[in-house]
PDB file of C-alpha atoms in Angstrom:
ATOM      1  CA  UNK A  80       6.509 -35.005   6.567  1.00 41.00           C
ATOM      2  CA  UNK A  81       7.704 -31.625   7.895  1.00 40.00           C
ATOM      3  CA  UNK A  82       7.844 -28.232   6.258  1.00 37.00           C
ATOM      4  CA  UNK A  83      10.827 -27.476   4.020  1.00 40.00           C
ATOM      5  CA  UNK A  84      13.639 -25.884   6.038  1.00 41.00           C
ATOM      6  CA  UNK A  85      13.446 -22.610   4.076  1.00 45.00           C
ATOM      7  CA  UNK A  86       9.837 -22.079   5.269  1.00 44.00           C
ATOM      8  CA  UNK A  87      10.640 -22.522   8.953  1.00 43.00           C
ATOM      9  CA  UNK A  88      11.183 -19.564  11.269  1.00 43.00           C
ATOM     10  CA  UNK A  89      14.278 -18.903  13.411  1.00 46.00           C
ATOM     11  CA  UNK A  90      13.172 -21.440  16.035  1.00 45.00           C
ATOM     12  CA  UNK A  91      12.760 -24.123  13.355  1.00 48.00           C
ATOM     13  CA  UNK A  92       8.982 -24.269  13.634  1.00 46.00           C
ATOM     14  CA  UNK A  93       6.692 -24.429  10.641  1.00 48.00           C
ATOM     15  CA  UNK A  94       4.720 -21.266   9.813  1.00 48.00           C
ATOM     16  CA  UNK A  95       1.057 -20.883  10.670  1.00 50.00           C
ATOM     17  CA  UNK A  96      -1.238 -21.487   7.748  1.00 55.00           C
ATOM     18  CA  UNK A  97      -3.566 -18.734   8.941  1.00 82.00           C
ATOM     19  CA  UNK A  98      -3.676 -15.202   7.612  1.00 79.00           C
ATOM     20  CA  UNK A  99      -2.399 -13.931  10.984  1.00 81.00           C
ATOM     21  CA  UNK A 100       0.556 -16.290  10.751  1.00 89.00           C
ATOM     22  CA  UNK A 101       1.386 -15.108   7.261  1.00 91.00           C
ATOM     23  CA  UNK A 102       0.967 -11.491   8.351  1.00 91.00           C
ATOM     24  CA  UNK A 103       3.305 -12.090  11.299  1.00 93.00           C
ATOM     25  CA  UNK A 104       5.894 -13.602   8.968  1.00 94.00           C
ATOM     26  CA  UNK A 105       5.604 -10.609   6.635  1.00 95.00           C
ATOM     27  CA  UNK A 106       6.111  -8.252   9.588  1.00 94.00           C
ATOM     28  CA  UNK A 107       9.157 -10.172  10.825  1.00 95.00           C
ATOM     29  CA  UNK A 108      10.615 -10.211   7.320  1.00 96.00           C
ATOM     30  CA  UNK A 109      10.193  -6.416   7.077  1.00 96.00           C
ATOM     31  CA  UNK A 110      11.863  -6.008  10.486  1.00 96.00           C
ATOM     32  CA  UNK A 111      14.835  -8.159   9.417  1.00 96.00           C
ATOM     33  CA  UNK A 112      15.145  -6.364   6.067  1.00 96.00           C
ATOM     34  CA  UNK A 113      15.108  -2.919   7.703  1.00 96.00           C
ATOM     35  CA  UNK A 114      17.729  -4.089  10.231  1.00 95.00           C
ATOM     36  CA  UNK A 115      20.104  -4.650   7.289  1.00 95.00           C
ATOM     37  CA  UNK A 116      19.947  -1.033   6.102  1.00 93.00           C
ATOM     38  CA  UNK A 117      23.319   0.779   6.204  1.00 93.00           C
ATOM     39  CA  UNK A 118      24.362   4.153   7.615  1.00 92.00           C
ATOM     40  CA  UNK A 119      21.972   4.100  10.559  1.00 90.00           C
ATOM     41  CA  UNK A 120      18.932   4.004   8.298  1.00 91.00           C
ATOM     42  CA  UNK A 121      17.698   1.000  10.280  1.00 91.00           C
ATOM     43  CA  UNK A 122      16.953   3.424  13.139  1.00 93.00           C
ATOM     44  CA  UNK A 123      15.117   5.870  10.847  1.00 92.00           C
ATOM     45  CA  UNK A 124      13.051   3.585   8.619  1.00 92.00           C
ATOM     46  CA  UNK A 125      10.206   1.777  10.373  1.00 94.00           C
ATOM     47  CA  UNK A 126       9.419  -1.758   9.179  1.00 96.00           C
ATOM     48  CA  UNK A 127       5.878  -0.611   8.378  1.00 95.00           C
ATOM     49  CA  UNK A 128       7.349   1.804   5.820  1.00 95.00           C
ATOM     50  CA  UNK A 129       8.979  -1.092   3.982  1.00 95.00           C
ATOM     51  CA  UNK A 130       5.746  -3.097   4.216  1.00 97.00           C
ATOM     52  CA  UNK A 131       3.781  -0.117   2.903  1.00 96.00           C
ATOM     53  CA  UNK A 132       6.254   0.339   0.039  1.00 95.00           C
ATOM     54  CA  UNK A 133       5.986  -3.324  -0.974  1.00 96.00           C
ATOM     55  CA  UNK A 134       2.206  -3.548  -0.691  1.00 97.00           C
ATOM     56  CA  UNK A 135       1.537  -0.209  -2.337  1.00 92.00           C
ATOM     57  CA  UNK A 136       4.020  -0.858  -5.133  1.00 92.00           C
ATOM     58  CA  UNK A 137       2.011  -3.970  -5.929  1.00 96.00           C
ATOM     59  CA  UNK A 138      -1.344  -2.156  -5.736  1.00 94.00           C
ATOM     60  CA  UNK A 139       0.070   0.744  -7.769  1.00 87.00           C
ATOM     61  CA  UNK A 140       0.906  -1.817 -10.453  1.00 93.00           C
ATOM     62  CA  UNK A 141      -2.701  -3.034 -10.260  1.00 96.00           C
ATOM     63  CA  UNK A 142      -3.806   0.610 -10.624  1.00 92.00           C
ATOM     64  CA  UNK A 143      -1.649   1.155 -13.730  1.00 91.00           C
ATOM     65  CA  UNK A 144      -2.719  -2.169 -15.253  1.00 96.00           C
ATOM     66  CA  UNK A 145      -6.403  -1.341 -14.802  1.00 96.00           C
ATOM     67  CA  UNK A 146      -5.831   2.200 -16.113  1.00 94.00           C
ATOM     68  CA  UNK A 147      -4.120   0.816 -19.204  1.00 95.00           C
ATOM     69  CA  UNK A 148      -6.925  -1.692 -19.814  1.00 97.00           C
ATOM     70  CA  UNK A 149      -9.755   0.784 -19.221  1.00 97.00           C
ATOM     71  CA  UNK A 150      -8.302   3.816 -21.002  1.00 95.00           C
ATOM     72  CA  UNK A 151      -5.654   2.466 -23.362  1.00 94.00           C
ATOM     73  CA  UNK A 152      -7.494  -0.739 -24.270  1.00 96.00           C
ATOM     74  CA  UNK A 153     -11.208  -0.057 -23.935  1.00 97.00           C
ATOM     75  CA  UNK A 154     -11.038   3.667 -24.724  1.00 95.00           C
ATOM     76  CA  UNK A 155     -13.114   4.730 -21.727  1.00 96.00           C
ATOM     77  CA  UNK A 156     -12.860   8.402 -20.690  1.00 95.00           C
ATOM     78  CA  UNK A 157      -9.664   9.120 -18.742  1.00 90.00           C
ATOM     79  CA  UNK A 158     -11.526  10.480 -15.700  1.00 86.00           C
ATOM     80  CA  UNK A 159     -13.579   7.267 -15.482  1.00 94.00           C
ATOM     81  CA  UNK A 160     -10.617   4.946 -16.077  1.00 95.00           C
ATOM     82  CA  UNK A 161      -8.486   6.715 -13.464  1.00 87.00           C
ATOM     83  CA  UNK A 162     -11.339   6.683 -10.932  1.00 88.00           C
ATOM     84  CA  UNK A 163     -12.175   2.986 -11.319  1.00 94.00           C
ATOM     85  CA  UNK A 164      -8.526   1.888 -11.318  1.00 94.00           C
ATOM     86  CA  UNK A 165      -7.850   4.080  -8.274  1.00 86.00           C
ATOM     87  CA  UNK A 166     -10.830   2.756  -6.299  1.00 90.00           C
ATOM     88  CA  UNK A 167      -9.915  -0.878  -6.969  1.00 95.00           C
ATOM     89  CA  UNK A 168      -6.251  -0.380  -6.085  1.00 93.00           C
ATOM     90  CA  UNK A 169      -6.959   1.539  -2.893  1.00 89.00           C
ATOM     91  CA  UNK A 170      -9.532  -0.980  -1.711  1.00 94.00           C
ATOM     92  CA  UNK A 171      -6.942  -3.705  -2.171  1.00 97.00           C
ATOM     93  CA  UNK A 172      -4.273  -1.575  -0.449  1.00 95.00           C
ATOM     94  CA  UNK A 173      -6.550  -1.070   2.567  1.00 96.00           C
ATOM     95  CA  UNK A 174      -7.122  -4.799   3.033  1.00 96.00           C
ATOM     96  CA  UNK A 175      -3.475  -5.758   2.515  1.00 96.00           C
ATOM     97  CA  UNK A 176      -2.049  -2.987   4.728  1.00 96.00           C
ATOM     98  CA  UNK A 177      -4.607  -3.583   7.477  1.00 95.00           C
ATOM     99  CA  UNK A 178      -3.861  -7.305   7.521  1.00 94.00           C
ATOM    100  CA  UNK A 179      -0.193  -7.717   6.650  1.00 95.00           C
ATOM    101  CA  UNK A 180       1.503  -4.439   7.471  1.00 94.00           C
ATOM    102  CA  UNK A 181      -0.278  -2.787  10.383  1.00 93.00           C
ATOM    103  CA  UNK A 182      -1.732  -6.039  11.837  1.00 91.00           C
ATOM    104  CA  UNK A 183      -4.910  -4.265  12.852  1.00 91.00           C
ATOM    105  CA  UNK A 184      -7.708  -6.042  14.667  1.00 89.00           C
ATOM    106  CA  UNK A 185      -9.685  -2.866  15.392  1.00 92.00           C
ATOM    107  CA  UNK A 186     -13.260  -2.664  14.099  1.00 92.00           C
ATOM    108  CA  UNK A 187     -13.047  -2.461  10.314  1.00 93.00           C
ATOM    109  CA  UNK A 188     -16.021  -0.097   9.883  1.00 94.00           C
ATOM    110  CA  UNK A 189     -14.403   2.797  11.733  1.00 94.00           C
ATOM    111  CA  UNK A 190     -11.082   2.326   9.987  1.00 95.00           C
ATOM    112  CA  UNK A 191     -12.776   2.047   6.597  1.00 95.00           C
ATOM    113  CA  UNK A 192     -14.660   5.299   7.230  1.00 96.00           C
ATOM    114  CA  UNK A 193     -11.467   7.170   8.183  1.00 96.00           C
ATOM    115  CA  UNK A 194      -9.613   5.561   5.261  1.00 96.00           C
ATOM    116  CA  UNK A 195     -12.350   6.696   2.888  1.00 94.00           C
ATOM    117  CA  UNK A 196     -11.883  10.322   3.993  1.00 96.00           C
ATOM    118  CA  UNK A 197      -8.090   9.988   3.621  1.00 95.00           C
ATOM    119  CA  UNK A 198      -8.518   8.480   0.145  1.00 91.00           C
ATOM    120  CA  UNK A 199     -10.964  11.184  -0.990  1.00 91.00           C
ATOM    121  CA  UNK A 200      -8.499  13.896   0.081  1.00 94.00           C
ATOM    122  CA  UNK A 201      -5.714  12.007  -1.689  1.00 90.00           C
ATOM    123  CA  UNK A 202      -7.845  11.582  -4.808  1.00 85.00           C
ATOM    124  CA  UNK A 203      -8.722  15.250  -5.104  1.00 91.00           C
ATOM    125  CA  UNK A 204      -5.257  16.585  -4.238  1.00 93.00           C
ATOM    126  CA  UNK A 205      -2.957  14.142  -5.982  1.00 91.00           C
ATOM    127  CA  UNK A 206      -4.894  12.098  -8.522  1.00 80.00           C
ATOM    128  CA  UNK A 207      -7.074  14.839  -9.960  1.00 86.00           C
ATOM    129  CA  UNK A 208      -4.870  17.768  -8.960  1.00 93.00           C
ATOM    130  CA  UNK A 209      -1.348  16.601  -9.742  1.00 93.00           C
ATOM    131  CA  UNK A 210      -2.019  13.625 -12.043  1.00 90.00           C
ATOM    132  CA  UNK A 211      -4.932  15.126 -13.930  1.00 89.00           C
ATOM    133  CA  UNK A 212      -3.251  18.506 -14.135  1.00 93.00           C
ATOM    134  CA  UNK A 213      -0.057  17.093 -15.614  1.00 94.00           C
ATOM    135  CA  UNK A 214      -2.025  14.971 -18.113  1.00 92.00           C
ATOM    136  CA  UNK A 215      -4.063  18.050 -19.106  1.00 93.00           C
ATOM    137  CA  UNK A 216      -0.790  19.884 -19.709  1.00 95.00           C
ATOM    138  CA  UNK A 217       0.164  17.186 -22.221  1.00 95.00           C
ATOM    139  CA  UNK A 218       2.308  14.829 -20.143  1.00 94.00           C
ATOM    140  CA  UNK A 219       1.746  11.123 -20.914  1.00 93.00           C
ATOM    141  CA  UNK A 220      -0.980   9.766 -18.627  1.00 86.00           C
ATOM    142  CA  UNK A 221       1.312   6.995 -17.325  1.00 87.00           C
ATOM    143  CA  UNK A 222       4.056   9.454 -16.380  1.00 93.00           C
ATOM    144  CA  UNK A 223       1.614  11.906 -14.817  1.00 92.00           C
ATOM    145  CA  UNK A 224       0.137   9.050 -12.765  1.00 83.00           C
ATOM    146  CA  UNK A 225       3.605   7.942 -11.624  1.00 88.00           C
ATOM    147  CA  UNK A 226       4.524  11.482 -10.509  1.00 92.00           C
ATOM    148  CA  UNK A 227       1.220  11.840  -8.680  1.00 90.00           C
ATOM    149  CA  UNK A 228       1.894   8.418  -7.127  1.00 83.00           C
ATOM    150  CA  UNK A 229       5.118   9.660  -5.560  1.00 88.00           C
ATOM    151  CA  UNK A 230       3.270  12.514  -3.874  1.00 91.00           C
ATOM    152  CA  UNK A 231       0.444  10.317  -2.693  1.00 87.00           C
ATOM    153  CA  UNK A 232       2.831   7.685  -1.278  1.00 88.00           C
ATOM    154  CA  UNK A 233       4.187  10.107   1.319  1.00 90.00           C
ATOM    155  CA  UNK A 234       0.720  11.318   2.233  1.00 95.00           C
ATOM    156  CA  UNK A 235      -0.883   7.869   2.342  1.00 92.00           C
ATOM    157  CA  UNK A 236       1.832   6.231   4.474  1.00 94.00           C
ATOM    158  CA  UNK A 237       1.637   9.060   6.976  1.00 95.00           C
ATOM    159  CA  UNK A 238      -2.141   8.914   7.105  1.00 96.00           C
ATOM    160  CA  UNK A 239      -2.257   5.136   7.412  1.00 95.00           C
ATOM    161  CA  UNK A 240       0.393   4.950  10.121  1.00 94.00           C
ATOM    162  CA  UNK A 241      -0.712   7.850  12.297  1.00 94.00           C
ATOM    163  CA  UNK A 242      -4.430   8.176  11.534  1.00 95.00           C
ATOM    164  CA  UNK A 243      -6.146   5.118  10.010  1.00 95.00           C
ATOM    165  CA  UNK A 244      -4.234   2.323  11.781  1.00 93.00           C
ATOM    166  CA  UNK A 245      -2.888   4.240  14.775  1.00 88.00           C
ATOM    167  CA  UNK A 246      -2.323   2.205  17.886  1.00 79.00           C
ATOM    168  CA  UNK A 247      -4.367   3.289  20.872  1.00 69.00           C
TER     169      UNK A 247
END
């Protein structure tokens, strides 16, 4: 029995069951979605930006969920809860972006080392600086984390596209 028609690609072939096949399908979907953008935005927005936005929105949700559990539920210190939630979410974001968005097959050790430096800079500047600063000023920790997340999104996409997963 064949694959359902809605899972077939444009040529009518069934998708690969491998991670690379799924990653290729994700990339093609992002390309098609960006091509639908109006007002010439399709020429300005790279498909990897859409992929990054989708993946990192998911991992940001993981970050907020873990933060809520660790700080709001378990009552752990905010600095510890933010740090653990952040580390888990960014580890997941690295794996998902490397595989599904940037389709990288470069040696993982080198990319992980560069990514770690990028994440440490991001952590100090945006998580502790912006997020922690706003929370210390009395802003709700969820809202301060969301505002810091907006700043870090621009930085992290740029770093991932042009530094961590750059094409040689």
